[in-house]
PDB file of C-alpha atoms and ligand atoms in Angstrom:
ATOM      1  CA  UNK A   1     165.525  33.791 -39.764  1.00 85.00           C
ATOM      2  CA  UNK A   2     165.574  30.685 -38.144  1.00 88.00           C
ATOM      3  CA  UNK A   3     163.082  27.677 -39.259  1.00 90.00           C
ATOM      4  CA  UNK A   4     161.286  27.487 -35.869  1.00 91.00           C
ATOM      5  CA  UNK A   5     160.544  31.362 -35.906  1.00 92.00           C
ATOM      6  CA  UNK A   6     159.899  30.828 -39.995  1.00 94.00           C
ATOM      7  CA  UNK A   7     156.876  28.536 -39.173  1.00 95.00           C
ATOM      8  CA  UNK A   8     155.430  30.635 -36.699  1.00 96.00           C
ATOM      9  CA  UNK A   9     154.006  32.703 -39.622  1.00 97.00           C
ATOM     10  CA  UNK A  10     153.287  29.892 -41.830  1.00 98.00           C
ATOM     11  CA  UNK A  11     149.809  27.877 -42.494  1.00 98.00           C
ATOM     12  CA  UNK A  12     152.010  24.647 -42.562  1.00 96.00           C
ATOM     13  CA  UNK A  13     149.047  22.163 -42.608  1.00 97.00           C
ATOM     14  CA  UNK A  14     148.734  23.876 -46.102  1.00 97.00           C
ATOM     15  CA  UNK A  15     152.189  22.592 -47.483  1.00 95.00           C
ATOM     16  CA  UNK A  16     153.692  21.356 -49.512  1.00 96.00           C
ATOM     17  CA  UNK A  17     153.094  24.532 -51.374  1.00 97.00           C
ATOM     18  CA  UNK A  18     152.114  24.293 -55.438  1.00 97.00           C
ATOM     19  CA  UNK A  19     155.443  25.938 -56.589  1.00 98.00           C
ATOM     20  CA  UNK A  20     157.576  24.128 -58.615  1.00 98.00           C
ATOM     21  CA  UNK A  21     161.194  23.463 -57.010  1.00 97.00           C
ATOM     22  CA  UNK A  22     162.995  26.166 -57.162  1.00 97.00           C
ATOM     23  CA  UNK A  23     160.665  28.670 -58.055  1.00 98.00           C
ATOM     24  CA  UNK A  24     161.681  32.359 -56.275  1.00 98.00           C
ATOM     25  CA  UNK A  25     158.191  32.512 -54.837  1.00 98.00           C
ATOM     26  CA  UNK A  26     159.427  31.053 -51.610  1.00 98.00           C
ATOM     27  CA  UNK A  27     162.203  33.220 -51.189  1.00 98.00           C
ATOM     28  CA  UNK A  28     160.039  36.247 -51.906  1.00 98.00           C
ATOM     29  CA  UNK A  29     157.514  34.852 -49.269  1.00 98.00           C
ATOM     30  CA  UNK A  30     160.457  34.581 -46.964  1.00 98.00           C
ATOM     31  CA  UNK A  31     162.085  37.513 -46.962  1.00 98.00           C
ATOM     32  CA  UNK A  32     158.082  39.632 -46.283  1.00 98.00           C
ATOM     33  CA  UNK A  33     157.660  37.177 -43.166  1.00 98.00           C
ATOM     34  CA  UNK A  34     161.498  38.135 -42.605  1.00 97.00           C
ATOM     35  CA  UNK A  35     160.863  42.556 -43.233  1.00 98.00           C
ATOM     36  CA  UNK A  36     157.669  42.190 -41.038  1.00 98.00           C
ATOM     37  CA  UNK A  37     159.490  39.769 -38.259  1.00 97.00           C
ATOM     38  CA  UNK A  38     162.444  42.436 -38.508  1.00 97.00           C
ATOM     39  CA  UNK A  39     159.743  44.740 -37.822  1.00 98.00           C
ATOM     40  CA  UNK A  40     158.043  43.158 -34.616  1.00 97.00           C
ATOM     41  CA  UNK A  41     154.679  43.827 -36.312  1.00 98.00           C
ATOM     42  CA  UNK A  42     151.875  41.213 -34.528  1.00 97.00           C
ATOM     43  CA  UNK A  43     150.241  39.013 -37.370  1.00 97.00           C
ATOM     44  CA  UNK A  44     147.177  40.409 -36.136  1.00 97.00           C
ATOM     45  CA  UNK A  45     148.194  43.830 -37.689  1.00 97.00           C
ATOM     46  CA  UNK A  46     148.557  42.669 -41.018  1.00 98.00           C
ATOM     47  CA  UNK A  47     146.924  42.150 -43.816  1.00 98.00           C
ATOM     48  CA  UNK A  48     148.040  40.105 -47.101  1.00 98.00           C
ATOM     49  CA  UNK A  49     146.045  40.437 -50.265  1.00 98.00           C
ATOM     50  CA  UNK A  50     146.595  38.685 -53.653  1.00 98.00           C
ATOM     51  CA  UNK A  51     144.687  38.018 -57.086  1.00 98.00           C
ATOM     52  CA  UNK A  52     145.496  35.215 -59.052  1.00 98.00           C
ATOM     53  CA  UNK A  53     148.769  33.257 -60.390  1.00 97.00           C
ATOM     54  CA  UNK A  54     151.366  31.547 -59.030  1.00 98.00           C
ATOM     55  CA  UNK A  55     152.967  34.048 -56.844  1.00 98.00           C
ATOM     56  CA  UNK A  56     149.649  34.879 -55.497  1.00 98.00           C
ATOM     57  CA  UNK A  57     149.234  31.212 -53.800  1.00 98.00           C
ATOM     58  CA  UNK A  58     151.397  33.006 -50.902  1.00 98.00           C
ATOM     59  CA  UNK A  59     148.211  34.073 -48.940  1.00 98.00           C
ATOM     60  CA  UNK A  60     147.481  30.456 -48.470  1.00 98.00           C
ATOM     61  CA  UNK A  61     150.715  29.511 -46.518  1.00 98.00           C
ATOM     62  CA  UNK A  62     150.613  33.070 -44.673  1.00 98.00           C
ATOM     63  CA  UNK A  63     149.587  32.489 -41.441  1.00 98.00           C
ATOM     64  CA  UNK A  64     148.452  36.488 -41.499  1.00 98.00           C
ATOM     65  CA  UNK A  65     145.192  38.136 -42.114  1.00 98.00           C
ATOM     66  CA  UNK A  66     144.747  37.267 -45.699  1.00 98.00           C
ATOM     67  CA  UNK A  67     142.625  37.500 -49.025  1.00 98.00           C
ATOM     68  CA  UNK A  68     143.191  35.419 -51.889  1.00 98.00           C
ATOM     69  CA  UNK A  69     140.590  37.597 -54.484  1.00 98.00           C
ATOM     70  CA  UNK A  70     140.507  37.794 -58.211  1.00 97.00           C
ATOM     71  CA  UNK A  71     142.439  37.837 -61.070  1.00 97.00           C
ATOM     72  CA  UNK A  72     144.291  41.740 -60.967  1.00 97.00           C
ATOM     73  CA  UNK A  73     141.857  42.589 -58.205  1.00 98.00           C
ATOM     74  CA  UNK A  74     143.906  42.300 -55.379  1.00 98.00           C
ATOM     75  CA  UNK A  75     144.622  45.877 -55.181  1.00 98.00           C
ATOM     76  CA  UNK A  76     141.182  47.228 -55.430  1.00 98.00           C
ATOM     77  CA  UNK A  77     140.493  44.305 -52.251  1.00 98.00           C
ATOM     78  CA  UNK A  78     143.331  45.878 -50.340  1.00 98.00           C
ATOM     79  CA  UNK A  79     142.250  49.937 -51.184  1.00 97.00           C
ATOM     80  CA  UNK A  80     138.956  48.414 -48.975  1.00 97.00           C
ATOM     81  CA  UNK A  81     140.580  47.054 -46.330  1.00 98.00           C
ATOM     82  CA  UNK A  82     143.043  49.783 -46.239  1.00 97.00           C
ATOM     83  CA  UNK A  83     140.584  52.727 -45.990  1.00 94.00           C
ATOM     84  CA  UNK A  84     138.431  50.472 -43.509  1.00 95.00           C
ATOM     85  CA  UNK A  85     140.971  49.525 -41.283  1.00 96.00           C
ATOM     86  CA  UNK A  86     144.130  52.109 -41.576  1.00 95.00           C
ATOM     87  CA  UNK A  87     145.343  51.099 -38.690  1.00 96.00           C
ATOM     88  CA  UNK A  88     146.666  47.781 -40.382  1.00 98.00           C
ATOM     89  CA  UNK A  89     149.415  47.418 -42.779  1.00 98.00           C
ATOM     90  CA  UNK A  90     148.473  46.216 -45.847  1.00 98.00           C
ATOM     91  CA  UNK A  91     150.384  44.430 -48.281  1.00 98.00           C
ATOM     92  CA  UNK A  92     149.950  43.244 -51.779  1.00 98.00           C
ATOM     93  CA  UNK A  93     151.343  40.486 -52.848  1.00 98.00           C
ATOM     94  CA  UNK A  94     151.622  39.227 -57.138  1.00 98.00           C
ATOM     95  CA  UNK A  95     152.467  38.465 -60.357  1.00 98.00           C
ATOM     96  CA  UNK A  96     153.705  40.618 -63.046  1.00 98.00           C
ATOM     97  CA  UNK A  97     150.828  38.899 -65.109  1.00 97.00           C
ATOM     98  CA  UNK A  98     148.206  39.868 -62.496  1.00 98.00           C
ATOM     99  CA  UNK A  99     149.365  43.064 -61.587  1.00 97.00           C
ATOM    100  CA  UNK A 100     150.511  44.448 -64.495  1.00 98.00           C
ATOM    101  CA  UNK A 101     148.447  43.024 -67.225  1.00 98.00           C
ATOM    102  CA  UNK A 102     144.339  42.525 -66.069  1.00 97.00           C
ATOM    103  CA  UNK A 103     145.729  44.608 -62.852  1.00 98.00           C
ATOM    104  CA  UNK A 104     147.027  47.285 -64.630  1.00 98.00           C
ATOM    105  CA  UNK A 105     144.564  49.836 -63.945  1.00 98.00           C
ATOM    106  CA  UNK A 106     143.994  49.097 -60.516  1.00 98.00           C
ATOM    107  CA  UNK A 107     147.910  49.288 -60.280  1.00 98.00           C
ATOM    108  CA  UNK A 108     148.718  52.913 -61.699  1.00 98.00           C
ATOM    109  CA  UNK A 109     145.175  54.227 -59.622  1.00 98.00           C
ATOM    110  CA  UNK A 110     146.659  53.188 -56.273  1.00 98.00           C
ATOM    111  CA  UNK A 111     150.308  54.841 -57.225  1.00 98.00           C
ATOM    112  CA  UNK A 112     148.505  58.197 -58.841  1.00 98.00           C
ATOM    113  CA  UNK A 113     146.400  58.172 -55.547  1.00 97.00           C
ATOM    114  CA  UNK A 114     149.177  57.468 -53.446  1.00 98.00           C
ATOM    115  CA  UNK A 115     147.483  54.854 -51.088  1.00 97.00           C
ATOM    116  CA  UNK A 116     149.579  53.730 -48.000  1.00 98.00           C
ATOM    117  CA  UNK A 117     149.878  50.240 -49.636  1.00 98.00           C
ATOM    118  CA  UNK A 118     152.835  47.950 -50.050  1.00 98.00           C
ATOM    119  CA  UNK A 119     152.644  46.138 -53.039  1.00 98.00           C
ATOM    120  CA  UNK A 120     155.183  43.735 -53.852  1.00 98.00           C
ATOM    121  CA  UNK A 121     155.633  42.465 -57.890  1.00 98.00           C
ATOM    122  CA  UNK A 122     156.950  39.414 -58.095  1.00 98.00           C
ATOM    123  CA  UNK A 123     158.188  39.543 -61.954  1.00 98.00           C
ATOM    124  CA  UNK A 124     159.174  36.290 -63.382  1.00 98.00           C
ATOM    125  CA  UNK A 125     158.145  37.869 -66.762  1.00 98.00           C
ATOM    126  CA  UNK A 126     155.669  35.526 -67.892  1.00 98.00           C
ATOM    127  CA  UNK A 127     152.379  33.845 -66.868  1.00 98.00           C
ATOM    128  CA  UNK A 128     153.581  30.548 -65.022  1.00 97.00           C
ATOM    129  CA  UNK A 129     150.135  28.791 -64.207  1.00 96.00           C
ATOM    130  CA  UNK A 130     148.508  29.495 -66.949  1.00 96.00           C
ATOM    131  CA  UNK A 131     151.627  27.894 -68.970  1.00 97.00           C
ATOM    132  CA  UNK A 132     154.069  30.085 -70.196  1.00 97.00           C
ATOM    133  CA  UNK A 133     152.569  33.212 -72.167  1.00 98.00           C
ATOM    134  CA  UNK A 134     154.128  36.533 -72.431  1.00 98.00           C
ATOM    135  CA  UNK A 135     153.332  39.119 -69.993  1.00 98.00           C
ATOM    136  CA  UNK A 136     153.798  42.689 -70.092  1.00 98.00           C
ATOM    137  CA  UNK A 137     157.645  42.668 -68.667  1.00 98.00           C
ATOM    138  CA  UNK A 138     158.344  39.657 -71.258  1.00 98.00           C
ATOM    139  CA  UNK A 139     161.807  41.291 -72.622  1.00 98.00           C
ATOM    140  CA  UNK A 140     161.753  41.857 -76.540  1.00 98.00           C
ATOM    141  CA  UNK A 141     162.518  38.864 -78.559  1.00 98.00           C
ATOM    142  CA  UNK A 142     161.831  36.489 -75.502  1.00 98.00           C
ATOM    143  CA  UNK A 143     160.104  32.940 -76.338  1.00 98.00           C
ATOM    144  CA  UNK A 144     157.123  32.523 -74.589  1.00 98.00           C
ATOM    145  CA  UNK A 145     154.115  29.732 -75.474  1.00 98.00           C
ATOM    146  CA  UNK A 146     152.264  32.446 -77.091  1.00 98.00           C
ATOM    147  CA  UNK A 147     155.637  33.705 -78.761  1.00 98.00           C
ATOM    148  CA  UNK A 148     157.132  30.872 -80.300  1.00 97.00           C
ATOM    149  CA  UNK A 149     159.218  33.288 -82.282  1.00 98.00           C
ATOM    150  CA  UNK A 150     159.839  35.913 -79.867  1.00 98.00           C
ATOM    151  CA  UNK A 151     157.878  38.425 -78.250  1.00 98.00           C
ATOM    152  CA  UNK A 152     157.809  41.609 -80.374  1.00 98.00           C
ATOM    153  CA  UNK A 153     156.076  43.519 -77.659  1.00 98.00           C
ATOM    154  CA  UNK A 154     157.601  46.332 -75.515  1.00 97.00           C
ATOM    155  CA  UNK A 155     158.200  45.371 -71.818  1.00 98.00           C
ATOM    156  CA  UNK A 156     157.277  47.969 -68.844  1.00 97.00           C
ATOM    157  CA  UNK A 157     159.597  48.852 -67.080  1.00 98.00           C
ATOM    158  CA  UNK A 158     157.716  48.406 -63.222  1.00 98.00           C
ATOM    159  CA  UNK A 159     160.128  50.884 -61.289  1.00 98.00           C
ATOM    160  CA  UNK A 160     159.311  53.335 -64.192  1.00 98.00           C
ATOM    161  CA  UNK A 161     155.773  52.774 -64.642  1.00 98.00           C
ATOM    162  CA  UNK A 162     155.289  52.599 -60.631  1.00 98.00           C
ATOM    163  CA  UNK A 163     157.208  55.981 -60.202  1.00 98.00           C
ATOM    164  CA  UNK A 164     155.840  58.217 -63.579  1.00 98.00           C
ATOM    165  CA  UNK A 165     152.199  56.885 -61.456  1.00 98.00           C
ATOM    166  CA  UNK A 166     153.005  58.597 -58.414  1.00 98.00           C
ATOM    167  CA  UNK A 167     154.139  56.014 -56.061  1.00 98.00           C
ATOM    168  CA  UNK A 168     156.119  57.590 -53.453  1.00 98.00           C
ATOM    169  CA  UNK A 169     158.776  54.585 -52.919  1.00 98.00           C
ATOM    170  CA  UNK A 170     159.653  52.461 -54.982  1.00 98.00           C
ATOM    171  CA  UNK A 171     162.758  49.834 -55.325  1.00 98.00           C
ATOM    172  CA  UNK A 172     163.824  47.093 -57.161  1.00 98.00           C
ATOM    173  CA  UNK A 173     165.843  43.942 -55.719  1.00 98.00           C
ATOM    174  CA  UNK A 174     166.033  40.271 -57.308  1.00 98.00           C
ATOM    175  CA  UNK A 175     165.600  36.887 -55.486  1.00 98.00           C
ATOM    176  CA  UNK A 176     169.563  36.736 -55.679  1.00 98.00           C
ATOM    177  CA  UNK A 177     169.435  39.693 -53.103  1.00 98.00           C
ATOM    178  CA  UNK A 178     167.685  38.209 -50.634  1.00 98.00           C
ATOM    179  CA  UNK A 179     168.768  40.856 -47.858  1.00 98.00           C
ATOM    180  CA  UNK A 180     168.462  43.491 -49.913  1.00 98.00           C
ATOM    181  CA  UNK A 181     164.919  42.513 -50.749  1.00 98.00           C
ATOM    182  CA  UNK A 182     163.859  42.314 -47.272  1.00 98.00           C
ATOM    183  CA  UNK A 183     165.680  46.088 -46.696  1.00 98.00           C
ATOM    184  CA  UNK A 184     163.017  47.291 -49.246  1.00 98.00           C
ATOM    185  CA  UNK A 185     159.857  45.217 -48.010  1.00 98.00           C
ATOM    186  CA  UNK A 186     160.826  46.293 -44.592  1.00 98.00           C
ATOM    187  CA  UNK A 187     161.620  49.893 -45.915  1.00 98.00           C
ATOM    188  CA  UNK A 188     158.196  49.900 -48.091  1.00 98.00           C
ATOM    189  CA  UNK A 189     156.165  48.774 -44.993  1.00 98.00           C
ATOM    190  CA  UNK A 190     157.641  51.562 -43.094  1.00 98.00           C
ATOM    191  CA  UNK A 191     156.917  54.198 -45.992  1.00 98.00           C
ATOM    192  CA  UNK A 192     153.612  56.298 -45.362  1.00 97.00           C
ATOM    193  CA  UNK A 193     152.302  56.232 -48.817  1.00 98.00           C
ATOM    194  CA  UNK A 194     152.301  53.892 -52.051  1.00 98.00           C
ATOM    195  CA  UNK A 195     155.429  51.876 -51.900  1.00 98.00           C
ATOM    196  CA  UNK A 196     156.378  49.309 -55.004  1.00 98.00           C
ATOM    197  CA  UNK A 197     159.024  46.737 -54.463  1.00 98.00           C
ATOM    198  CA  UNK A 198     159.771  45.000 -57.975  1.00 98.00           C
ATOM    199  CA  UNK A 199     161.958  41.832 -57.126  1.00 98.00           C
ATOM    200  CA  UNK A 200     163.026  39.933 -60.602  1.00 98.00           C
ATOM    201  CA  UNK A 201     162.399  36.464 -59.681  1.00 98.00           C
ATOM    202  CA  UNK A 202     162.759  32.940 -61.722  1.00 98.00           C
ATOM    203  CA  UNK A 203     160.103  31.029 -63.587  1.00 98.00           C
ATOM    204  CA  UNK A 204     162.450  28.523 -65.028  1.00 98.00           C
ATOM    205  CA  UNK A 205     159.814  26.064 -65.471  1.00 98.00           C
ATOM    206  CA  UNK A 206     158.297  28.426 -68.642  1.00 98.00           C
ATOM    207  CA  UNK A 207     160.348  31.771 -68.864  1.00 98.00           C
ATOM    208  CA  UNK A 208     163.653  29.952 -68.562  1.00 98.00           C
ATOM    209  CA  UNK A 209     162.556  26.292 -70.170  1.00 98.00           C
ATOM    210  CA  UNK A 210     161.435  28.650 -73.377  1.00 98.00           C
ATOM    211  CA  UNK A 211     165.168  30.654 -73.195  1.00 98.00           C
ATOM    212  CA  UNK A 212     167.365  28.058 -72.889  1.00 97.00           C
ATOM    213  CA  UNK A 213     168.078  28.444 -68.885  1.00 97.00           C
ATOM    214  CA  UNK A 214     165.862  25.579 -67.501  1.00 97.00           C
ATOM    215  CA  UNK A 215     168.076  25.747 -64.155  1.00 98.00           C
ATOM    216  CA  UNK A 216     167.104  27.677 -61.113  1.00 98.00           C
ATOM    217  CA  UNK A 217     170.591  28.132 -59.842  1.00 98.00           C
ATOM    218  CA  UNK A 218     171.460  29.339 -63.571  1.00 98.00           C
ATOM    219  CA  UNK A 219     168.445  31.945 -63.461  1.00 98.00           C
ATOM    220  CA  UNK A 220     169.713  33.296 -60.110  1.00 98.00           C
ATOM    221  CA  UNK A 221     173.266  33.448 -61.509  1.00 98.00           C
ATOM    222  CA  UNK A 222     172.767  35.477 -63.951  1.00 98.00           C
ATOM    223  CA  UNK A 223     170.700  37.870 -61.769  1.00 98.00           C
ATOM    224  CA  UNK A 224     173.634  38.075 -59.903  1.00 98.00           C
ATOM    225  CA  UNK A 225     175.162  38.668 -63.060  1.00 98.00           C
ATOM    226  CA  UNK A 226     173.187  41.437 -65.003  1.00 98.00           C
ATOM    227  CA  UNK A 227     172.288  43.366 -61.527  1.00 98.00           C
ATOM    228  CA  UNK A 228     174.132  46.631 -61.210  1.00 98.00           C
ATOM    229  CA  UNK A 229     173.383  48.786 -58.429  1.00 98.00           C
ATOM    230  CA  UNK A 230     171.580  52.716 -58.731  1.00 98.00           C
ATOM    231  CA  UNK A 231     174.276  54.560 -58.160  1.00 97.00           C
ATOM    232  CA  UNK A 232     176.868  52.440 -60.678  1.00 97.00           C
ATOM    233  CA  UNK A 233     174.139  52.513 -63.481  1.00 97.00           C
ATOM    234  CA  UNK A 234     174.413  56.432 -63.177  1.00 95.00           C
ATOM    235  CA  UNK A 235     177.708  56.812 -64.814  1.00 96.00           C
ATOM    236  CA  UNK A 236     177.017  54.107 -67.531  1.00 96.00           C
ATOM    237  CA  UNK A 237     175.023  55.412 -70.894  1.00 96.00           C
ATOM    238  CA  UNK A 238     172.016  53.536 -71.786  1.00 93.00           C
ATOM    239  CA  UNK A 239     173.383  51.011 -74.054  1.00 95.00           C
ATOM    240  CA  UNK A 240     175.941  50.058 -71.369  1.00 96.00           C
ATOM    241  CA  UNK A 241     172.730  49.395 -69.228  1.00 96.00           C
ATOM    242  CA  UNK A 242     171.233  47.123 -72.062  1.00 93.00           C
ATOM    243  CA  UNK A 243     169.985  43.647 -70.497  1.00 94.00           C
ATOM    244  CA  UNK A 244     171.207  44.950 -66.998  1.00 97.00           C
ATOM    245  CA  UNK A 245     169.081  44.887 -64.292  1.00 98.00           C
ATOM    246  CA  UNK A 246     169.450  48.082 -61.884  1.00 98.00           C
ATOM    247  CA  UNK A 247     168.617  47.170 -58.135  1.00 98.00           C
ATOM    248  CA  UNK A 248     168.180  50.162 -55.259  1.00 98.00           C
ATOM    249  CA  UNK A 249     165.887  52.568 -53.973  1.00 98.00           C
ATOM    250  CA  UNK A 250     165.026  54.703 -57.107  1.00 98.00           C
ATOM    251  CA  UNK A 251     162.451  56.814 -55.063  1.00 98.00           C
ATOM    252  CA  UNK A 252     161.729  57.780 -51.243  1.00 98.00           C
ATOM    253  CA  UNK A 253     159.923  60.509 -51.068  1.00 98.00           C
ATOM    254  CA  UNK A 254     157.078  62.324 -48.247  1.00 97.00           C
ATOM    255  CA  UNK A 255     153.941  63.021 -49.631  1.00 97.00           C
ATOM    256  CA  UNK A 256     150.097  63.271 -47.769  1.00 97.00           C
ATOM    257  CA  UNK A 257     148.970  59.848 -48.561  1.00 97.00           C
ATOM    258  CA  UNK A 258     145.372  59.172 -49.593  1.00 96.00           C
ATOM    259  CA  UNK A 259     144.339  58.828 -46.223  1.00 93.00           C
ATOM    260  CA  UNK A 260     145.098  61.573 -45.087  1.00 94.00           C
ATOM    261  CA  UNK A 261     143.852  63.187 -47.630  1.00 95.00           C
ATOM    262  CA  UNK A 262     140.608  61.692 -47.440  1.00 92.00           C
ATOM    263  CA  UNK A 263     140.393  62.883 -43.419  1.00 91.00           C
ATOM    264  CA  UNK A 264     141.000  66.298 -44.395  1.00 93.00           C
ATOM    265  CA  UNK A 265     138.089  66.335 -47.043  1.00 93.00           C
ATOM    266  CA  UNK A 266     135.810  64.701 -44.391  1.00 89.00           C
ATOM    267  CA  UNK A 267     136.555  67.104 -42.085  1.00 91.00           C
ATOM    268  CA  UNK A 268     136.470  69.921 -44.361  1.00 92.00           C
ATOM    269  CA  UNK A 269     132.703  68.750 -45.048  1.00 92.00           C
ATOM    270  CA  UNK A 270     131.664  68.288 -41.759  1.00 89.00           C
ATOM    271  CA  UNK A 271     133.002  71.579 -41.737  1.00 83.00           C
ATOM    272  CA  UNK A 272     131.023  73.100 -44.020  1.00 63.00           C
ATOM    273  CA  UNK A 273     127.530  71.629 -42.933  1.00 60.00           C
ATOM    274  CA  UNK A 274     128.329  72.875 -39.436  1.00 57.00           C
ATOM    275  CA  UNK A 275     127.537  69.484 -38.660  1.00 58.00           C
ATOM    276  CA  UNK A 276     130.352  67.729 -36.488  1.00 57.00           C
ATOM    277  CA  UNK A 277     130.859  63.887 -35.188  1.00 51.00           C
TER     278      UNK A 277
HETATM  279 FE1  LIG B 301     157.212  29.206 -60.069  1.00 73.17          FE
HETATM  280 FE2  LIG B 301     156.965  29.152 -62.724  1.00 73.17          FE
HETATM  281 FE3  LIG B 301     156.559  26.929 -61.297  1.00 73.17          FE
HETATM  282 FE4  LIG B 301     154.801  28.938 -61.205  1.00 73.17          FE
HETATM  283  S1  LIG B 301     155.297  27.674 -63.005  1.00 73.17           S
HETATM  284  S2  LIG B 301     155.588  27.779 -59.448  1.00 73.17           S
HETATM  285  S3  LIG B 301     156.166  30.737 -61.339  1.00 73.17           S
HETATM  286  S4  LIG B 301     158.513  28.061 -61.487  1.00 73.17           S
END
């Protein structure tokens, strides 16, 4: 996308933006204005909703309809605007932190419900503005401020956790794959249902200060590195998959979404009252 279509979507009397040089909450920002662009949707159609964090600073700079709401609450904001408005496309935009951690619930409701949302994670593995403490996809043994020896907590595992919930698509990409992350925001907009894009981004100012890789360009490489697509992973056994990162659609499937749902039930009642609208 070229910079003078770029800041047609952007609040640019807003920047610079907070993020640290570097940080892969710009290219994640990018490549959703890119999926939506790709998708000739009007900015008037869309709505961006976000909780608290880093990451979730994006609804400032989007020039869209936005909500900046509370810490892990963006996803209850957006099941409101969603069932008020379906006509829009509504996207959810945060932290591992926010949506995984204070979020959580909120998170695995909207998958087991299967609400036409598209929620995008973007895990850095850590809390960044709060200053560096583990998160709930902190790898095993990772340094964090709050574990100066190593966290000794189990990580989720976001595709997993999105897909045992019910979400009907979900996909994982990394800020290295910047085309292949807007393929699965663009895809996940398009899905009728709850769609989860995980894309592994870099914190380097905490998660990869405390581990020794305080370079951007070094994060990204070894993204690059560790990323092994779907289909490969399938033939490799799980300790051959240790510290990899698996990239690709991991699940695309049709299913009545909430909505839908939720007009047959009214209907149904209306129904059943004799009383009609
Ligand atoms: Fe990005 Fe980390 Fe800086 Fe926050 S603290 S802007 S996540 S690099």
């Amino acid at each position: 996308m070229k910079t003078a279509k770029l800041i047609e979507y952007l609040r640019v009397d807003r920047m610079p933006t907070v993020w640290c040089p570097g940080c892969g909450n710009g290219i994640i920002m990018k490549a959703t204005v890119d999926a939506i662009d790709r998708l000739g949707l009007s900015k008037s159609e869309v709505a961006i909703v976000s909780g608290i964090g880093c990451s979730s600073r994006v609804t400032g700079y989007l020039d869209f309809n936005t909500l900046h709401t509370l810490h892990g609450r963006a996803i209850a904001f957006a099941t409101g605007v969603k069932l008020a408005r379906p006509d829009m496309t509504v996207i959810v935009m945060g932290g591992d932190g926010d949506m995984l951690a204070i979020g959580g619930n909120h998170f695995i409701h909207a998958c087991r419900r299967n609400l036409n949302l598209t929620v995008i994670v973007f895990n850095n593995s850590i809390y960044g503005m709060t200053g560096g403490q583990y998160s709930p996809t902190t790898p095993t043994y990772a340094m964090a401020s709050t574990a100066p020896y190593g966290s000794i907590e189990k990580p989720f595992d976001v595709v997993d956790l999105a897909t045992s919930s019910g979400a009907t698509y979900v996909a994982r990409s990394t800020v290295y794959h910047y085309e292949l992350t807007v393929k699965f925001i663009k895809a996940a907009i398009e899905h009728k249902g709850m769609a989860v894009v995980d894309v592994i981004t870099n914190c380097h100012t905490y998660f990869g200060r405390y581990n020794k890789i305080p370079d951007p360009s070094e994060m990204l490489e070894q993204f690059k590195e560790k990323s092994i697509p779907l289909s490969k992973a399938e033939e490799l056994s799980e300790n051959e998959l240790k510290d990899r990162i698996i990239i690709g659609e991991f699940r695309k499937v049709e299913s009545p979404d909430f909505q839908e749902l939720y007009k047959q039930l009214q209907e149904k009642a209306r129904g059943e009252d004799g009383y009609k609208a």
